[in-house]
């Protein structure tokens, strides 16, 4: 007997589009008959992880028959020391998307409103819908968050606001003054998740460190990750920092073993490798310049970005993307973000960036 399992789900889940995962490089190479494909599609660190993280994984491997430390003692202690916060303020996640989900699940009941910007991270509307919340997408201004409009969009029915700084996929960012003014406008009964997945890449002096705002705004949750600058995306480890009472709530819905032991060991080691972080940021800075110079040469508009990725306007992005794929270059079309004319490209190694630019030039017939 066939069981219509979809009809058994909650209404929010029923309307979710099925997840279409990106293809692994090997699969794509086989499909397109290309070799040496390069992937500049998921904002990963092209240098890979710190060698110290790899050594820590190898050292931890013989112990994987045991459950991980459910309290994440060592990683919380290392984070607390590095970030100058108390371990009680930290919630560990299986990637930062995990802690973002905890925040939504704790505070958003069916029918509650969740405010975020147009062109913001795709997970926010999906998550909101899955738990039966109502997405309030606020039109962007110059591709970035329109903070005044977002503050105006908060109503008595709003439970959560997502602010992404810098934003993915646009790479736009909010300065200290504007973010501060915005947070002051948000009633303290509304939780603000400040998503800082790309925090470590930003070098502008006016870029605010969300952690410095926690004392003034007890409704704030700052989410960060080891997936980007630390090069540990495959291990899935991220965290949030908030007031201790808020962290206590987040930890109540957290499955106790959500972060595995290899990931925690690697994360502790990665935190201690400042040199790798410095190299990663420098490589990103130079790679960003290389791409932007290439876009300028081709006369292509792009959205100035402070992340490890940049959106370039190529016209019919789906067609250009296909042409790039046939040349073994994988980037990210962003039509699902309401940006059908752009492609998002992750900053790669110098020769990867050069290969992308050459393939783009050919694809555009320039
Ligand atoms: C803005 C933003 N937030 C959160 C995440 C989630 O990253 P992870 O779950 O790997 O920490 C991403 C990943 O691309 C992102 O771009």
mmCIF file of C-alpha atoms and ligand atoms in Angstrom:
data_model
loop_
_atom_site.group_PDB
_atom_site.id
_atom_site.type_symbol
_atom_site.label_atom_id
_atom_site.label_comp_id
_atom_site.label_asym_id
_atom_site.label_seq_id
_atom_site.Cartn_x
_atom_site.Cartn_y
_atom_site.Cartn_z
ATOM 1 C CA UNK A 1 0.000 0.000 0.000
ATOM 2 C CA UNK A 2 1.331 3.445 -0.929
ATOM 3 C CA UNK A 3 1.407 5.882 1.931
ATOM 4 C CA UNK A 4 1.105 9.574 1.032
ATOM 5 C CA UNK A 5 3.684 10.728 3.547
ATOM 6 C CA UNK A 6 3.521 14.308 2.306
ATOM 7 C CA UNK A 7 -0.071 14.602 3.510
ATOM 8 C CA UNK A 8 1.109 13.698 7.020
ATOM 9 C CA UNK A 9 3.559 16.616 7.278
ATOM 10 C CA UNK A 10 2.935 20.025 8.825
ATOM 11 C CA UNK A 11 1.652 22.662 6.364
ATOM 12 C CA UNK A 12 5.004 24.485 6.372
ATOM 13 C CA UNK A 13 6.941 21.374 5.418
ATOM 14 C CA UNK A 14 4.345 20.449 2.778
ATOM 15 C CA UNK A 15 5.138 23.625 0.808
ATOM 16 C CA UNK A 16 8.923 23.217 0.963
ATOM 17 C CA UNK A 17 10.614 22.683 -2.389
ATOM 18 C CA UNK A 18 12.745 19.527 -2.451
ATOM 19 C CA UNK A 19 16.415 20.236 -1.790
ATOM 20 C CA UNK A 20 18.570 19.988 -4.902
ATOM 21 C CA UNK A 21 22.155 19.418 -3.809
ATOM 22 C CA UNK A 22 25.086 20.683 -5.890
ATOM 23 C CA UNK A 23 26.878 17.950 -7.801
ATOM 24 C CA UNK A 24 30.265 16.736 -6.576
ATOM 25 C CA UNK A 25 33.133 17.688 -8.871
ATOM 26 C CA UNK A 26 33.755 14.072 -9.951
ATOM 27 C CA UNK A 27 30.113 13.625 -10.997
ATOM 28 C CA UNK A 28 30.144 16.814 -13.011
ATOM 29 C CA UNK A 29 33.404 15.911 -14.726
ATOM 30 C CA UNK A 30 31.916 12.581 -15.792
ATOM 31 C CA UNK A 31 28.698 14.202 -16.998
ATOM 32 C CA UNK A 32 30.383 16.939 -19.023
ATOM 33 C CA UNK A 33 33.383 14.930 -20.133
ATOM 34 C CA UNK A 34 35.821 17.453 -18.630
ATOM 35 C CA UNK A 35 38.786 16.948 -16.327
ATOM 36 C CA UNK A 36 40.402 19.221 -13.778
ATOM 37 C CA UNK A 37 37.169 21.033 -12.982
ATOM 38 C CA UNK A 38 37.475 23.844 -10.438
ATOM 39 C CA UNK A 39 34.817 24.655 -7.859
ATOM 40 C CA UNK A 40 34.339 28.288 -6.942
ATOM 41 C CA UNK A 41 30.754 27.819 -5.856
ATOM 42 C CA UNK A 42 30.447 27.395 -2.094
ATOM 43 C CA UNK A 43 32.620 30.070 -0.472
ATOM 44 C CA UNK A 44 35.107 27.518 0.804
ATOM 45 C CA UNK A 45 38.722 28.279 1.698
ATOM 46 C CA UNK A 46 40.885 27.497 -1.380
ATOM 47 C CA UNK A 47 43.913 26.949 0.882
ATOM 48 C CA UNK A 48 42.108 24.205 2.760
ATOM 49 C CA UNK A 49 42.301 23.840 6.526
ATOM 50 C CA UNK A 50 45.203 24.702 8.769
ATOM 51 C CA UNK A 51 47.833 21.899 8.878
ATOM 52 C CA UNK A 52 47.398 22.113 12.649
ATOM 53 C CA UNK A 53 43.723 21.179 12.253
ATOM 54 C CA UNK A 54 44.634 18.158 10.125
ATOM 55 C CA UNK A 55 47.185 17.030 12.716
ATOM 56 C CA UNK A 56 44.566 17.416 15.466
ATOM 57 C CA UNK A 57 42.103 15.252 13.510
ATOM 58 C CA UNK A 58 44.726 12.556 13.068
ATOM 59 C CA UNK A 59 45.498 12.652 16.776
ATOM 60 C CA UNK A 60 41.815 12.403 17.710
ATOM 61 C CA UNK A 61 41.019 9.564 15.298
ATOM 62 C CA UNK A 62 41.792 6.563 17.533
ATOM 63 C CA UNK A 63 39.097 7.799 19.960
ATOM 64 C CA UNK A 64 36.180 7.934 17.539
ATOM 65 C CA UNK A 65 34.574 4.840 19.086
ATOM 66 C CA UNK A 66 33.621 7.158 21.939
ATOM 67 C CA UNK A 67 30.855 9.751 21.870
ATOM 68 C CA UNK A 68 32.055 13.329 21.582
ATOM 69 C CA UNK A 69 32.075 15.578 24.645
ATOM 70 C CA UNK A 70 28.423 16.673 24.616
ATOM 71 C CA UNK A 71 29.279 19.882 26.468
ATOM 72 C CA UNK A 72 32.033 20.801 24.017
ATOM 73 C CA UNK A 73 34.223 21.789 26.960
ATOM 74 C CA UNK A 74 37.566 22.184 25.164
ATOM 75 C CA UNK A 75 36.183 24.049 22.147
ATOM 76 C CA UNK A 76 34.084 26.384 24.293
ATOM 77 C CA UNK A 77 37.091 27.105 26.477
ATOM 78 C CA UNK A 78 39.255 27.858 23.416
ATOM 79 C CA UNK A 79 36.560 30.071 21.873
ATOM 80 C CA UNK A 80 35.925 31.873 25.157
ATOM 81 C CA UNK A 81 39.635 32.668 25.515
ATOM 82 C CA UNK A 82 39.979 33.837 21.921
ATOM 83 C CA UNK A 83 36.788 35.903 21.838
ATOM 84 C CA UNK A 84 36.970 37.171 25.428
ATOM 85 C CA UNK A 85 33.512 35.897 26.347
ATOM 86 C CA UNK A 86 32.354 33.388 28.977
ATOM 87 C CA UNK A 87 31.943 29.716 27.931
ATOM 88 C CA UNK A 88 28.328 29.988 29.174
ATOM 89 C CA UNK A 89 27.611 32.437 26.348
ATOM 90 C CA UNK A 90 28.522 29.931 23.637
ATOM 91 C CA UNK A 91 26.309 27.441 21.796
ATOM 92 C CA UNK A 92 28.028 24.962 19.486
ATOM 93 C CA UNK A 93 26.432 23.947 16.209
ATOM 94 C CA UNK A 94 26.819 21.415 13.423
ATOM 95 C CA UNK A 95 27.786 24.376 11.277
ATOM 96 C CA UNK A 96 26.432 27.811 12.138
ATOM 97 C CA UNK A 97 23.249 26.855 10.267
ATOM 98 C CA UNK A 98 22.530 24.556 13.217
ATOM 99 C CA UNK A 99 22.550 27.371 15.801
ATOM 100 C CA UNK A 100 20.576 29.607 13.446
ATOM 101 C CA UNK A 101 17.954 26.870 13.332
ATOM 102 C CA UNK A 102 17.912 26.554 17.135
ATOM 103 C CA UNK A 103 17.168 30.271 17.442
ATOM 104 C CA UNK A 104 14.290 30.016 14.975
ATOM 105 C CA UNK A 105 12.847 26.909 16.632
ATOM 106 C CA UNK A 106 12.947 28.413 20.106
ATOM 107 C CA UNK A 107 11.314 31.726 19.341
ATOM 108 C CA UNK A 108 9.137 31.295 16.248
ATOM 109 C CA UNK A 109 5.742 29.610 16.590
ATOM 110 C CA UNK A 110 3.410 28.955 13.623
ATOM 111 C CA UNK A 111 2.151 32.284 12.301
ATOM 112 C CA UNK A 112 4.942 34.394 13.861
ATOM 113 C CA UNK A 113 6.836 36.767 11.600
ATOM 114 C CA UNK A 114 10.516 36.534 10.731
ATOM 115 C CA UNK A 115 12.099 39.582 9.108
ATOM 116 C CA UNK A 116 15.083 39.438 6.773
ATOM 117 C CA UNK A 117 16.406 41.219 3.700
ATOM 118 C CA UNK A 118 15.840 40.466 0.051
ATOM 119 C CA UNK A 119 18.924 38.723 -1.433
ATOM 120 C CA UNK A 120 19.891 37.382 2.013
ATOM 121 C CA UNK A 121 21.041 33.855 2.837
ATOM 122 C CA UNK A 122 18.578 31.311 1.379
ATOM 123 C CA UNK A 123 18.314 29.332 4.574
ATOM 124 C CA UNK A 124 16.228 31.974 6.400
ATOM 125 C CA UNK A 125 13.015 31.607 4.346
ATOM 126 C CA UNK A 126 13.361 27.816 4.199
ATOM 127 C CA UNK A 127 13.754 27.562 7.931
ATOM 128 C CA UNK A 128 10.922 29.990 8.595
ATOM 129 C CA UNK A 129 8.582 28.040 6.366
ATOM 130 C CA UNK A 130 9.564 24.679 7.852
ATOM 131 C CA UNK A 131 8.504 25.801 11.316
ATOM 132 C CA UNK A 132 5.309 27.476 10.100
ATOM 133 C CA UNK A 133 6.527 31.052 10.534
ATOM 134 C CA UNK A 134 5.783 33.892 8.119
ATOM 135 C CA UNK A 135 8.677 35.279 6.107
ATOM 136 C CA UNK A 136 8.792 39.062 5.803
ATOM 137 C CA UNK A 137 11.338 39.790 3.087
ATOM 138 C CA UNK A 138 12.294 43.463 3.039
ATOM 139 C CA UNK A 139 13.383 44.887 -0.340
ATOM 140 C CA UNK A 140 17.141 45.506 -0.481
ATOM 141 C CA UNK A 141 18.749 48.877 -1.123
ATOM 142 C CA UNK A 142 21.771 48.859 -3.443
ATOM 143 C CA UNK A 143 21.831 45.048 -3.033
ATOM 144 C CA UNK A 144 22.339 45.396 0.732
ATOM 145 C CA UNK A 145 20.088 45.400 3.811
ATOM 146 C CA UNK A 146 17.809 48.459 4.039
ATOM 147 C CA UNK A 147 17.989 48.670 7.824
ATOM 148 C CA UNK A 148 15.419 51.468 8.169
ATOM 149 C CA UNK A 149 12.902 49.494 6.123
ATOM 150 C CA UNK A 150 13.701 46.347 8.106
ATOM 151 C CA UNK A 151 13.100 48.170 11.405
ATOM 152 C CA UNK A 152 9.787 49.468 10.000
ATOM 153 C CA UNK A 153 8.805 45.913 9.025
ATOM 154 C CA UNK A 154 8.916 44.761 12.657
ATOM 155 C CA UNK A 155 5.396 44.447 14.029
ATOM 156 C CA UNK A 156 3.764 43.060 17.179
ATOM 157 C CA UNK A 157 3.820 39.689 15.381
ATOM 158 C CA UNK A 158 7.594 39.687 14.750
ATOM 159 C CA UNK A 159 9.668 37.252 16.784
ATOM 160 C CA UNK A 160 12.969 37.140 14.955
ATOM 161 C CA UNK A 161 15.090 39.305 12.660
ATOM 162 C CA UNK A 162 18.034 38.025 10.631
ATOM 163 C CA UNK A 163 20.845 40.451 9.858
ATOM 164 C CA UNK A 164 23.695 39.132 7.710
ATOM 165 C CA UNK A 165 26.961 41.035 7.913
ATOM 166 C CA UNK A 166 28.500 40.713 5.433
ATOM 167 C CA UNK A 167 25.640 39.348 3.403
ATOM 168 C CA UNK A 168 25.774 36.245 1.238
ATOM 169 C CA UNK A 169 25.447 36.269 -1.798
ATOM 170 C CA UNK A 170 25.813 40.035 -2.328
ATOM 171 C CA UNK A 171 28.914 40.640 -0.166
ATOM 172 C CA UNK A 172 27.461 43.950 1.075
ATOM 173 C CA UNK A 173 28.121 45.043 4.659
ATOM 174 C CA UNK A 174 26.731 47.247 7.414
ATOM 175 C CA UNK A 175 28.833 49.736 9.338
ATOM 176 C CA UNK A 176 28.977 50.149 13.116
ATOM 177 C CA UNK A 177 26.849 53.315 13.276
ATOM 178 C CA UNK A 178 24.039 51.956 11.098
ATOM 179 C CA UNK A 179 23.922 48.584 12.833
ATOM 180 C CA UNK A 180 23.875 50.231 16.253
ATOM 181 C CA UNK A 181 21.063 52.572 15.299
ATOM 182 C CA UNK A 182 19.086 49.634 13.889
ATOM 183 C CA UNK A 183 19.484 47.498 17.003
ATOM 184 C CA UNK A 184 18.279 50.394 19.151
ATOM 185 C CA UNK A 185 15.090 50.525 17.072
ATOM 186 C CA UNK A 186 14.272 46.839 17.582
ATOM 187 C CA UNK A 187 12.188 46.060 20.683
ATOM 188 C CA UNK A 188 14.061 43.781 23.088
ATOM 189 C CA UNK A 189 11.244 41.190 22.860
ATOM 190 C CA UNK A 190 12.398 40.509 19.254
ATOM 191 C CA UNK A 191 15.463 38.284 18.886
ATOM 192 C CA UNK A 192 18.070 39.488 16.387
ATOM 193 C CA UNK A 193 20.344 36.862 14.864
ATOM 194 C CA UNK A 194 23.437 38.602 13.523
ATOM 195 C CA UNK A 195 24.935 36.156 11.032
ATOM 196 C CA UNK A 196 28.681 36.799 10.777
ATOM 197 C CA UNK A 197 29.720 33.749 8.729
ATOM 198 C CA UNK A 198 32.325 35.846 6.863
ATOM 199 C CA UNK A 199 33.392 38.041 9.804
ATOM 200 C CA UNK A 200 37.098 37.189 9.643
ATOM 201 C CA UNK A 201 37.470 38.339 6.027
ATOM 202 C CA UNK A 202 36.348 41.920 6.592
ATOM 203 C CA UNK A 203 39.150 44.442 6.990
ATOM 204 C CA UNK A 204 37.279 47.759 6.951
ATOM 205 C CA UNK A 205 37.771 49.782 10.166
ATOM 206 C CA UNK A 206 34.050 50.677 10.333
ATOM 207 C CA UNK A 207 32.946 47.026 10.215
ATOM 208 C CA UNK A 208 31.448 46.167 13.608
ATOM 209 C CA UNK A 209 32.359 43.122 15.680
ATOM 210 C CA UNK A 210 28.947 41.835 16.776
ATOM 211 C CA UNK A 211 30.375 40.538 20.047
ATOM 212 C CA UNK A 212 30.968 44.107 21.241
ATOM 213 C CA UNK A 213 27.208 44.725 21.018
ATOM 214 C CA UNK A 214 26.129 41.847 23.237
ATOM 215 C CA UNK A 215 26.256 43.812 26.502
ATOM 216 C CA UNK A 216 24.001 46.541 25.200
ATOM 217 C CA UNK A 217 21.570 44.246 23.351
ATOM 218 C CA UNK A 218 20.522 41.166 25.363
ATOM 219 C CA UNK A 219 18.227 40.076 22.497
ATOM 220 C CA UNK A 220 21.227 39.559 20.179
ATOM 221 C CA UNK A 221 22.641 36.220 18.980
ATOM 222 C CA UNK A 222 25.892 36.387 16.979
ATOM 223 C CA UNK A 223 26.453 33.345 14.732
ATOM 224 C CA UNK A 224 29.884 32.412 13.340
ATOM 225 C CA UNK A 225 31.400 29.419 11.604
ATOM 226 C CA UNK A 226 34.519 27.337 11.003
ATOM 227 C CA UNK A 227 33.292 26.594 7.452
ATOM 228 C CA UNK A 228 34.719 29.666 5.736
ATOM 229 C CA UNK A 229 37.999 31.271 6.783
ATOM 230 C CA UNK A 230 38.980 28.220 8.870
ATOM 231 C CA UNK A 231 38.466 25.828 5.947
ATOM 232 C CA UNK A 232 36.497 23.195 7.875
ATOM 233 C CA UNK A 233 33.195 23.220 5.928
ATOM 234 C CA UNK A 234 33.148 19.445 5.534
ATOM 235 C CA UNK A 235 33.372 18.819 9.259
ATOM 236 C CA UNK A 236 30.362 21.014 10.126
ATOM 237 C CA UNK A 237 31.172 23.176 13.104
ATOM 238 C CA UNK A 238 29.947 26.642 14.005
ATOM 239 C CA UNK A 239 28.772 28.498 17.083
ATOM 240 C CA UNK A 240 26.829 31.392 18.476
ATOM 241 C CA UNK A 241 27.635 33.864 21.206
ATOM 242 C CA UNK A 242 24.827 35.527 23.143
ATOM 243 C CA UNK A 243 23.887 36.388 26.709
ATOM 244 C CA UNK A 244 24.268 33.383 29.010
ATOM 245 C CA UNK A 245 20.466 33.029 29.554
ATOM 246 C CA UNK A 246 19.894 33.029 25.795
ATOM 247 C CA UNK A 247 22.681 30.479 25.290
ATOM 248 C CA UNK A 248 21.084 28.333 27.971
ATOM 249 C CA UNK A 249 17.853 28.256 25.921
ATOM 250 C CA UNK A 250 19.678 27.517 22.663
ATOM 251 C CA UNK A 251 21.498 24.672 24.375
ATOM 252 C CA UNK A 252 18.211 23.165 25.560
ATOM 253 C CA UNK A 253 17.144 22.374 21.980
ATOM 254 C CA UNK A 254 20.654 21.427 20.857
ATOM 255 C CA UNK A 255 21.096 17.663 20.398
ATOM 256 C CA UNK A 256 23.893 16.827 22.868
ATOM 257 C CA UNK A 257 26.230 15.275 20.303
ATOM 258 C CA UNK A 258 25.559 17.679 17.423
ATOM 259 C CA UNK A 259 29.260 18.429 16.887
ATOM 260 C CA UNK A 260 31.506 15.412 16.354
ATOM 261 C CA UNK A 261 34.804 14.869 18.106
ATOM 262 C CA UNK A 262 37.029 15.305 15.029
ATOM 263 C CA UNK A 263 35.331 18.601 14.215
ATOM 264 C CA UNK A 264 35.814 19.909 17.749
ATOM 265 C CA UNK A 265 39.494 18.900 17.851
ATOM 266 C CA UNK A 266 40.111 20.471 14.447
ATOM 267 C CA UNK A 267 38.313 23.668 15.459
ATOM 268 C CA UNK A 268 40.395 24.070 18.617
ATOM 269 C CA UNK A 269 43.597 23.638 16.604
ATOM 270 C CA UNK A 270 42.392 25.984 13.848
ATOM 271 C CA UNK A 271 41.722 28.710 16.409
ATOM 272 C CA UNK A 272 45.377 28.551 17.385
ATOM 273 C CA UNK A 273 46.737 29.014 13.858
ATOM 274 C CA UNK A 274 46.750 32.779 13.342
ATOM 275 C CA UNK A 275 49.244 32.445 10.517
ATOM 276 C CA UNK A 276 46.860 30.320 8.422
ATOM 277 C CA UNK A 277 44.092 32.840 8.999
ATOM 278 C CA UNK A 278 46.357 35.704 7.975
ATOM 279 C CA UNK A 279 47.419 33.827 4.803
ATOM 280 C CA UNK A 280 43.800 33.055 3.960
ATOM 281 C CA UNK A 281 42.708 36.672 4.312
ATOM 282 C CA UNK A 282 45.693 37.930 2.282
ATOM 283 C CA UNK A 283 45.023 35.406 -0.488
ATOM 284 C CA UNK A 284 41.398 36.499 -0.518
ATOM 285 C CA UNK A 285 42.328 40.174 -0.731
ATOM 286 C CA UNK A 286 44.632 39.561 -3.702
ATOM 287 C CA UNK A 287 42.160 37.200 -5.398
ATOM 288 C CA UNK A 288 39.350 39.732 -5.037
ATOM 289 C CA UNK A 289 41.535 42.337 -6.723
ATOM 290 C CA UNK A 290 42.395 39.871 -9.526
ATOM 291 C CA UNK A 291 38.708 39.155 -10.210
ATOM 292 C CA UNK A 292 37.651 42.784 -10.026
ATOM 293 C CA UNK A 293 40.430 43.817 -12.419
ATOM 294 C CA UNK A 294 39.228 41.060 -14.768
ATOM 295 C CA UNK A 295 35.606 42.235 -14.540
ATOM 296 C CA UNK A 296 36.690 45.821 -15.241
ATOM 297 C CA UNK A 297 38.682 44.695 -18.276
ATOM 298 C CA UNK A 298 35.576 42.969 -19.616
ATOM 299 C CA UNK A 299 33.348 45.928 -18.708
ATOM 300 C CA UNK A 300 31.225 43.790 -16.386
ATOM 301 C CA UNK A 301 29.408 45.394 -13.456
ATOM 302 C CA UNK A 302 29.888 43.686 -10.088
ATOM 303 C CA UNK A 303 28.677 44.195 -6.526
ATOM 304 C CA UNK A 304 31.574 45.350 -4.306
ATOM 305 C CA UNK A 305 32.052 42.588 -1.721
ATOM 306 C CA UNK A 306 33.937 42.251 1.560
ATOM 307 C CA UNK A 307 33.450 38.459 1.712
ATOM 308 C CA UNK A 308 35.348 35.629 0.002
ATOM 309 C CA UNK A 309 33.019 35.802 -3.006
ATOM 310 C CA UNK A 310 31.722 38.385 -5.453
ATOM 311 C CA UNK A 311 28.625 38.706 -7.640
ATOM 312 C CA UNK A 312 29.238 39.703 -11.227
ATOM 313 C CA UNK A 313 26.552 40.774 -13.682
ATOM 314 C CA UNK A 314 26.809 38.709 -16.850
ATOM 315 C CA UNK A 315 23.385 39.110 -18.467
ATOM 316 C CA UNK A 316 21.798 35.721 -19.060
ATOM 317 C CA UNK A 317 23.479 34.049 -16.112
ATOM 318 C CA UNK A 318 21.961 30.583 -16.655
ATOM 319 C CA UNK A 319 23.403 30.378 -20.166
ATOM 320 C CA UNK A 320 26.804 31.728 -19.110
ATOM 321 C CA UNK A 321 26.821 29.285 -16.207
ATOM 322 C CA UNK A 322 26.253 26.377 -18.616
ATOM 323 C CA UNK A 323 29.121 27.576 -20.787
ATOM 324 C CA UNK A 324 31.387 27.830 -17.730
ATOM 325 C CA UNK A 325 30.415 24.321 -16.630
ATOM 326 C CA UNK A 326 31.370 22.949 -20.028
ATOM 327 C CA UNK A 327 34.807 24.486 -19.426
ATOM 328 C CA UNK A 328 34.995 22.802 -16.044
ATOM 329 C CA UNK A 329 34.365 25.944 -13.989
ATOM 330 C CA UNK A 330 31.722 25.645 -11.292
ATOM 331 C CA UNK A 331 30.336 28.898 -9.881
ATOM 332 C CA UNK A 332 26.967 29.687 -8.279
ATOM 333 C CA UNK A 333 23.974 30.973 -10.232
ATOM 334 C CA UNK A 334 21.903 33.146 -7.890
ATOM 335 C CA UNK A 335 18.533 33.304 -9.670
ATOM 336 C CA UNK A 336 16.977 31.725 -6.568
ATOM 337 C CA UNK A 337 18.147 34.844 -4.678
ATOM 338 C CA UNK A 338 16.247 37.061 -7.119
ATOM 339 C CA UNK A 339 19.424 37.793 -9.093
ATOM 340 C CA UNK A 340 18.953 36.133 -12.511
ATOM 341 C CA UNK A 341 21.636 38.270 -14.194
ATOM 342 C CA UNK A 342 24.422 37.585 -11.709
ATOM 343 C CA UNK A 343 26.808 34.754 -10.951
ATOM 344 C CA UNK A 344 28.444 34.446 -7.547
ATOM 345 C CA UNK A 345 32.053 33.367 -7.686
ATOM 346 C CA UNK A 346 34.144 32.335 -4.698
ATOM 347 C CA UNK A 347 37.670 33.726 -4.602
ATOM 348 C CA UNK A 348 40.002 30.847 -5.445
ATOM 349 C CA UNK A 349 43.743 30.338 -5.863
ATOM 350 C CA UNK A 350 45.366 32.734 -8.372
ATOM 351 C CA UNK A 351 45.378 30.173 -11.207
ATOM 352 C CA UNK A 352 41.764 29.190 -10.477
ATOM 353 C CA UNK A 353 40.720 32.845 -10.634
ATOM 354 C CA UNK A 354 42.599 33.222 -13.920
ATOM 355 C CA UNK A 355 40.935 30.123 -15.350
ATOM 356 C CA UNK A 356 37.511 31.413 -14.344
ATOM 357 C CA UNK A 357 38.165 34.815 -15.935
ATOM 358 C CA UNK A 358 39.405 33.234 -19.165
ATOM 359 C CA UNK A 359 36.386 30.892 -19.313
ATOM 360 C CA UNK A 360 34.049 33.800 -18.616
ATOM 361 C CA UNK A 361 35.603 35.861 -21.380
ATOM 362 C CA UNK A 362 35.119 33.036 -23.865
ATOM 363 C CA UNK A 363 31.579 32.331 -22.632
ATOM 364 C CA UNK A 364 30.683 35.991 -23.154
ATOM 365 C CA UNK A 365 32.318 35.975 -26.598
ATOM 366 C CA UNK A 366 34.689 38.866 -25.722
HETATM 367 C C1 LIG B 1 25.523 33.954 5.536
HETATM 368 C C2 LIG B 1 25.727 32.532 5.892
HETATM 369 N N1 LIG B 1 25.332 32.099 7.080
HETATM 370 C C3 LIG B 1 25.488 30.833 7.458
HETATM 371 C C4 LIG B 1 26.056 29.909 6.627
HETATM 372 C C5 LIG B 1 26.115 28.478 7.103
HETATM 373 O O1 LIG B 1 27.368 27.970 7.118
HETATM 374 P P1 LIG B 1 27.720 26.697 8.010
HETATM 375 O O2 LIG B 1 26.451 26.005 8.386
HETATM 376 O O3 LIG B 1 28.599 25.888 7.162
HETATM 377 O O4 LIG B 1 28.404 27.275 9.212
HETATM 378 C C6 LIG B 1 26.485 30.286 5.354
HETATM 379 C C7 LIG B 1 27.047 29.300 4.418
HETATM 380 O O5 LIG B 1 27.210 29.494 3.273
HETATM 381 C C8 LIG B 1 26.322 31.638 4.981
HETATM 382 O O6 LIG B 1 26.703 32.067 3.787
#
